[in-house]
Amino acid sequence: MDQHFPRPEFAAELTQQLLGQSMFATDTLFLGAPRRTGKSTFLQEDLTPALEQKGALVLYVDLWKKQDADPVDLISFTIANALAQQQGKIAKVAKAAGLTKVSIHGVEFSLDAVGKDPGASVADALQELQKRAGKPVVFIVDEAQHVIKYEGGMTLMFGLKSARDTINRPGARNLILVMSGSDRDKLLRLVHGNATPFFGSDITTLPLLDKAFTDFYAGLLAVEKPELQPDNERFYKAFMKFHHRPEPFLKKFNTLTGILGPKTKKDLHDQFDKLADEYEEEQFALYETAYLGLTKLQRAVLTRVLSHGRTGKLFDVKALEEYTKAQGKQVLAGAARNAIERLREIDPPLIWKSARGDYAPVDSGMRTWYEMLVRNGEWPPQD
């Protein structure tokens, strides 16, 4: 049974935009989504096939899967591999297949040299690739924010932008870039500021999976085990306790609905609700651990972010008074800004900043946790 939940409408909408068939056309898309909310699955299982159906050649590289590798190498090698394939080579994995050379403008270069040695630039390789493919090339870089940590990463991003500007012409959209990221704050560093490679680009937020997602799996279960007749509303409420994350939800779903699973609808939902509660409690425990690992000032700043909307003021007189009370000594705006930067830089980051200077928790589940403790009179957590 195919358990992939398709999102064809959104994939078709983005495809039209990327291929210039929409009034909202763009040749560079930045797509942000919290980690583990289905972004990579959407890119590979929905957007890529939709683009290929419209005649595009799609390149995909996930910088998250090989975090110990230099993103510059991964991106450059992905392009070189695709070029080798277009030149009639068999390149499942170039080195493993014994491939060592690609030809760019008639000159041979080592696969490892693409994007590094003079005369083997990323722009030249992409231009050669598009020419040989004879179709638009869409390059998807998943978790693109990882490039900012590596020497040469931003230079490579400037190279991709240069390639886009060189290859594309009015009426000829031949190179399209898709940059995704689960760390929106870091992804902003590629688009926000005059010195960034994609200055002026916006970040599109991938919509969270909603009730249509759980309705889909409830439908599969109803066909597979009609005696259970699942309650769609209860399924969705359980999914919200998984913070809209499909992977942990489906793991529990598949385990619970297996051959030794519950035999009645009531048992099904009672057990699934329990699993959802346990998952949320585990997440809340992680939030508490992260909070207790902060300094007093960092805790106060995080509390301000959690207790206010994105437009909450973090440096006005009232905010500084709150920080001063928590710290036990006067806190000036500079110290508060340093605390915020630390909350943005730790791994995983706790808050992100928008291009307009708004702040929000990276994981929306943290605000749910905060609001629950406030309602119960248990905020703040105690060491």
PDB file of N, CA and C in Angstrom, residues 205-256:
ATOM      1  N   THR A 205       6.890  29.948   3.232  1.00  0.00           N
ATOM      2  CA  THR A 205       6.720  28.945   4.285  1.00  0.00           C
ATOM      3  C   THR A 205       5.905  27.775   3.758  1.00  0.00           C
ATOM      4  N   LEU A 206       6.464  26.583   3.869  1.00  0.00           N
ATOM      5  CA  LEU A 206       5.723  25.384   3.487  1.00  0.00           C
ATOM      6  C   LEU A 206       4.588  25.178   4.487  1.00  0.00           C
ATOM      7  N   PRO A 207       3.348  25.139   4.033  1.00  0.00           N
ATOM      8  CA  PRO A 207       2.238  24.959   4.978  1.00  0.00           C
ATOM      9  C   PRO A 207       2.379  23.658   5.761  1.00  0.00           C
ATOM     10  N   LEU A 208       2.068  23.735   7.052  1.00  0.00           N
ATOM     11  CA  LEU A 208       2.093  22.527   7.865  1.00  0.00           C
ATOM     12  C   LEU A 208       1.024  21.552   7.383  1.00  0.00           C
ATOM     13  N   LEU A 209       1.287  20.284   7.533  1.00  0.00           N
ATOM     14  CA  LEU A 209       0.283  19.272   7.223  1.00  0.00           C
ATOM     15  C   LEU A 209      -0.915  19.455   8.148  1.00  0.00           C
ATOM     16  N   ASP A 210      -2.108  19.342   7.594  1.00  0.00           N
ATOM     17  CA  ASP A 210      -3.306  19.620   8.369  1.00  0.00           C
ATOM     18  C   ASP A 210      -4.215  18.392   8.407  1.00  0.00           C
ATOM     19  N   LYS A 211      -5.496  18.627   8.582  1.00  0.00           N
ATOM     20  CA  LYS A 211      -6.445  17.514   8.747  1.00  0.00           C
ATOM     21  C   LYS A 211      -6.538  16.648   7.490  1.00  0.00           C
ATOM     22  N   ALA A 212      -6.245  17.217   6.321  1.00  0.00           N
ATOM     23  CA  ALA A 212      -6.268  16.402   5.102  1.00  0.00           C
ATOM     24  C   ALA A 212      -5.265  15.259   5.205  1.00  0.00           C
ATOM     25  N   PHE A 213      -4.162  15.505   5.892  1.00  0.00           N
ATOM     26  CA  PHE A 213      -3.136  14.475   6.085  1.00  0.00           C
ATOM     27  C   PHE A 213      -3.690  13.314   6.917  1.00  0.00           C
ATOM     28  N   THR A 214      -4.287  13.618   8.052  1.00  0.00           N
ATOM     29  CA  THR A 214      -4.799  12.534   8.897  1.00  0.00           C
ATOM     30  C   THR A 214      -6.042  11.887   8.280  1.00  0.00           C
ATOM     31  N   ASP A 215      -6.826  12.673   7.536  1.00  0.00           N
ATOM     32  CA  ASP A 215      -7.974  12.073   6.836  1.00  0.00           C
ATOM     33  C   ASP A 215      -7.498  11.024   5.830  1.00  0.00           C
ATOM     34  N   PHE A 216      -6.387  11.303   5.176  1.00  0.00           N
ATOM     35  CA  PHE A 216      -5.828  10.371   4.186  1.00  0.00           C
ATOM     36  C   PHE A 216      -5.496   9.033   4.839  1.00  0.00           C
ATOM     37  N   TYR A 217      -4.828   9.076   5.981  1.00  0.00           N
ATOM     38  CA  TYR A 217      -4.429   7.828   6.644  1.00  0.00           C
ATOM     39  C   TYR A 217      -5.607   7.148   7.330  1.00  0.00           C
ATOM     40  N   ALA A 218      -6.555   7.934   7.797  1.00  0.00           N
ATOM     41  CA  ALA A 218      -7.774   7.325   8.327  1.00  0.00           C
ATOM     42  C   ALA A 218      -8.504   6.577   7.226  1.00  0.00           C
ATOM     43  N   GLY A 219      -8.482   7.135   6.012  1.00  0.00           N
ATOM     44  CA  GLY A 219      -9.102   6.464   4.873  1.00  0.00           C
ATOM     45  C   GLY A 219      -8.400   5.172   4.520  1.00  0.00           C
ATOM     46  N   LEU A 220      -7.064   5.171   4.544  1.00  0.00           N
ATOM     47  CA  LEU A 220      -6.317   3.940   4.274  1.00  0.00           C
ATOM     48  C   LEU A 220      -6.651   2.870   5.293  1.00  0.00           C
ATOM     49  N   LEU A 221      -6.732   3.283   6.566  1.00  0.00           N
ATOM     50  CA  LEU A 221      -7.031   2.325   7.618  1.00  0.00           C
ATOM     51  C   LEU A 221      -8.444   1.775   7.476  1.00  0.00           C
ATOM     52  N   ALA A 222      -9.385   2.627   7.082  1.00  0.00           N
ATOM     53  CA  ALA A 222     -10.768   2.181   6.925  1.00  0.00           C
ATOM     54  C   ALA A 222     -10.889   1.122   5.836  1.00  0.00           C
ATOM     55  N   VAL A 223     -10.060   1.239   4.792  1.00  0.00           N
ATOM     56  CA  VAL A 223     -10.065   0.241   3.718  1.00  0.00           C
ATOM     57  C   VAL A 223      -9.391  -1.040   4.184  1.00  0.00           C
ATOM     58  N   GLU A 224      -8.261  -0.877   4.866  1.00  0.00           N
ATOM     59  CA  GLU A 224      -7.484  -2.036   5.320  1.00  0.00           C
ATOM     60  C   GLU A 224      -8.209  -2.794   6.436  1.00  0.00           C
ATOM     61  N   LYS A 225      -8.812  -2.038   7.375  1.00  0.00           N
ATOM     62  CA  LYS A 225      -9.476  -2.662   8.513  1.00  0.00           C
ATOM     63  C   LYS A 225     -10.825  -1.977   8.747  1.00  0.00           C
ATOM     64  N   PRO A 226     -11.809  -2.295   7.921  1.00  0.00           N
ATOM     65  CA  PRO A 226     -13.113  -1.612   8.003  1.00  0.00           C
ATOM     66  C   PRO A 226     -13.796  -1.766   9.360  1.00  0.00           C
ATOM     67  N   GLU A 227     -13.408  -2.798  10.109  1.00  0.00           N
ATOM     68  CA  GLU A 227     -14.046  -2.991  11.411  1.00  0.00           C
ATOM     69  C   GLU A 227     -13.678  -1.886  12.406  1.00  0.00           C
ATOM     70  N   LEU A 228     -12.583  -1.148  12.145  1.00  0.00           N
ATOM     71  CA  LEU A 228     -12.156  -0.113  13.082  1.00  0.00           C
ATOM     72  C   LEU A 228     -12.878   1.224  12.853  1.00  0.00           C
ATOM     73  N   GLN A 229     -13.159   1.561  11.578  1.00  0.00           N
ATOM     74  CA  GLN A 229     -13.868   2.807  11.260  1.00  0.00           C
ATOM     75  C   GLN A 229     -13.337   3.982  12.097  1.00  0.00           C
ATOM     76  N   PRO A 230     -12.121   4.442  11.824  1.00  0.00           N
ATOM     77  CA  PRO A 230     -11.489   5.477  12.661  1.00  0.00           C
ATOM     78  C   PRO A 230     -12.258   6.791  12.672  1.00  0.00           C
ATOM     79  N   ASP A 231     -12.099   7.515  13.774  1.00  0.00           N
ATOM     80  CA  ASP A 231     -12.695   8.835  13.962  1.00  0.00           C
ATOM     81  C   ASP A 231     -11.693   9.874  13.453  1.00  0.00           C
ATOM     82  N   ASN A 232     -12.001  10.533  12.352  1.00  0.00           N
ATOM     83  CA  ASN A 232     -11.061  11.471  11.738  1.00  0.00           C
ATOM     84  C   ASN A 232     -10.706  12.641  12.649  1.00  0.00           C
ATOM     85  N   GLU A 233     -11.682  13.118  13.409  1.00  0.00           N
ATOM     86  CA  GLU A 233     -11.426  14.251  14.295  1.00  0.00           C
ATOM     87  C   GLU A 233     -10.435  13.876  15.388  1.00  0.00           C
ATOM     88  N   ARG A 234     -10.588  12.689  15.955  1.00  0.00           N
ATOM     89  CA  ARG A 234      -9.655  12.264  17.010  1.00  0.00           C
ATOM     90  C   ARG A 234      -8.263  12.030  16.447  1.00  0.00           C
ATOM     91  N   PHE A 235      -8.206  11.524  15.227  1.00  0.00           N
ATOM     92  CA  PHE A 235      -6.898  11.341  14.589  1.00  0.00           C
ATOM     93  C   PHE A 235      -6.175  12.677  14.438  1.00  0.00           C
ATOM     94  N   TYR A 236      -6.913  13.686  14.004  1.00  0.00           N
ATOM     95  CA  TYR A 236      -6.276  14.985  13.790  1.00  0.00           C
ATOM     96  C   TYR A 236      -5.835  15.613  15.113  1.00  0.00           C
ATOM     97  N   LYS A 237      -6.659  15.484  16.148  1.00  0.00           N
ATOM     98  CA  LYS A 237      -6.277  16.021  17.455  1.00  0.00           C
ATOM     99  C   LYS A 237      -5.013  15.329  17.975  1.00  0.00           C
ATOM    100  N   ALA A 238      -4.889  14.042  17.706  1.00  0.00           N
ATOM    101  CA  ALA A 238      -3.671  13.325  18.103  1.00  0.00           C
ATOM    102  C   ALA A 238      -2.476  13.826  17.303  1.00  0.00           C
ATOM    103  N   PHE A 239      -2.690  14.068  16.009  1.00  0.00           N
ATOM    104  CA  PHE A 239      -1.608  14.550  15.145  1.00  0.00           C
ATOM    105  C   PHE A 239      -1.088  15.904  15.628  1.00  0.00           C
ATOM    106  N   MET A 240      -1.962  16.764  16.117  1.00  0.00           N
ATOM    107  CA  MET A 240      -1.521  18.059  16.634  1.00  0.00           C
ATOM    108  C   MET A 240      -0.589  17.887  17.835  1.00  0.00           C
ATOM    109  N   LYS A 241      -0.790  16.816  18.603  1.00  0.00           N
ATOM    110  CA  LYS A 241       0.107  16.561  19.736  1.00  0.00           C
ATOM    111  C   LYS A 241       1.477  16.064  19.271  1.00  0.00           C
ATOM    112  N   PHE A 242       1.531  15.613  18.007  1.00  0.00           N
ATOM    113  CA  PHE A 242       2.828  15.293  17.397  1.00  0.00           C
ATOM    114  C   PHE A 242       3.431  16.534  16.735  1.00  0.00           C
ATOM    115  N   HIS A 243       2.802  17.697  16.998  1.00  0.00           N
ATOM    116  CA  HIS A 243       3.276  18.994  16.493  1.00  0.00           C
ATOM    117  C   HIS A 243       3.380  19.000  14.967  1.00  0.00           C
ATOM    118  N   HIS A 244       2.404  18.335  14.331  1.00  0.00           N
ATOM    119  CA  HIS A 244       2.291  18.297  12.863  1.00  0.00           C
ATOM    120  C   HIS A 244       3.508  17.636  12.212  1.00  0.00           C
ATOM    121  N   ARG A 245       4.156  16.727  12.917  1.00  0.00           N
ATOM    122  CA  ARG A 245       5.322  16.036  12.380  1.00  0.00           C
ATOM    123  C   ARG A 245       4.908  14.653  11.883  1.00  0.00           C
ATOM    124  N   PRO A 246       4.993  14.427  10.579  1.00  0.00           N
ATOM    125  CA  PRO A 246       4.478  13.173  10.025  1.00  0.00           C
ATOM    126  C   PRO A 246       5.281  11.936  10.423  1.00  0.00           C
ATOM    127  N   GLU A 247       6.605  12.075  10.547  1.00  0.00           N
ATOM    128  CA  GLU A 247       7.428  10.882  10.793  1.00  0.00           C
ATOM    129  C   GLU A 247       7.081  10.188  12.109  1.00  0.00           C
ATOM    130  N   PRO A 248       7.106  10.874  13.263  1.00  0.00           N
ATOM    131  CA  PRO A 248       6.749  10.166  14.503  1.00  0.00           C
ATOM    132  C   PRO A 248       5.300   9.720  14.520  1.00  0.00           C
ATOM    133  N   PHE A 249       4.411  10.523  13.908  1.00  0.00           N
ATOM    134  CA  PHE A 249       2.999  10.138  13.842  1.00  0.00           C
ATOM    135  C   PHE A 249       2.838   8.821  13.097  1.00  0.00           C
ATOM    136  N   LEU A 250       3.485   8.706  11.939  1.00  0.00           N
ATOM    137  CA  LEU A 250       3.322   7.510  11.115  1.00  0.00           C
ATOM    138  C   LEU A 250       3.992   6.291  11.744  1.00  0.00           C
ATOM    139  N   LYS A 251       5.096   6.504  12.445  1.00  0.00           N
ATOM    140  CA  LYS A 251       5.722   5.378  13.135  1.00  0.00           C
ATOM    141  C   LYS A 251       4.766   4.774  14.150  1.00  0.00           C
ATOM    142  N   LYS A 252       4.124   5.617  14.936  1.00  0.00           N
ATOM    143  CA  LYS A 252       3.158   5.131  15.917  1.00  0.00           C
ATOM    144  C   LYS A 252       1.930   4.551  15.225  1.00  0.00           C
ATOM    145  N   PHE A 253       1.497   5.209  14.157  1.00  0.00           N
ATOM    146  CA  PHE A 253       0.323   4.750  13.401  1.00  0.00           C
ATOM    147  C   PHE A 253       0.553   3.343  12.852  1.00  0.00           C
ATOM    148  N   ASN A 254       1.709   3.127  12.218  1.00  0.00           N
ATOM    149  CA  ASN A 254       1.987   1.825  11.611  1.00  0.00           C
ATOM    150  C   ASN A 254       2.178   0.742  12.660  1.00  0.00           C
ATOM    151  N   THR A 255       2.785   1.103  13.784  1.00  0.00           N
ATOM    152  CA  THR A 255       2.970   0.123  14.855  1.00  0.00           C
ATOM    153  C   THR A 255       1.632  -0.279  15.459  1.00  0.00           C
ATOM    154  N   LEU A 256       0.799   0.719  15.707  1.00  0.00           N
ATOM    155  CA  LEU A 256      -0.467   0.462  16.392  1.00  0.00           C
ATOM    156  C   LEU A 256      -1.463  -0.279  15.514  1.00  0.00           C
TER     157      LEU A 256
END
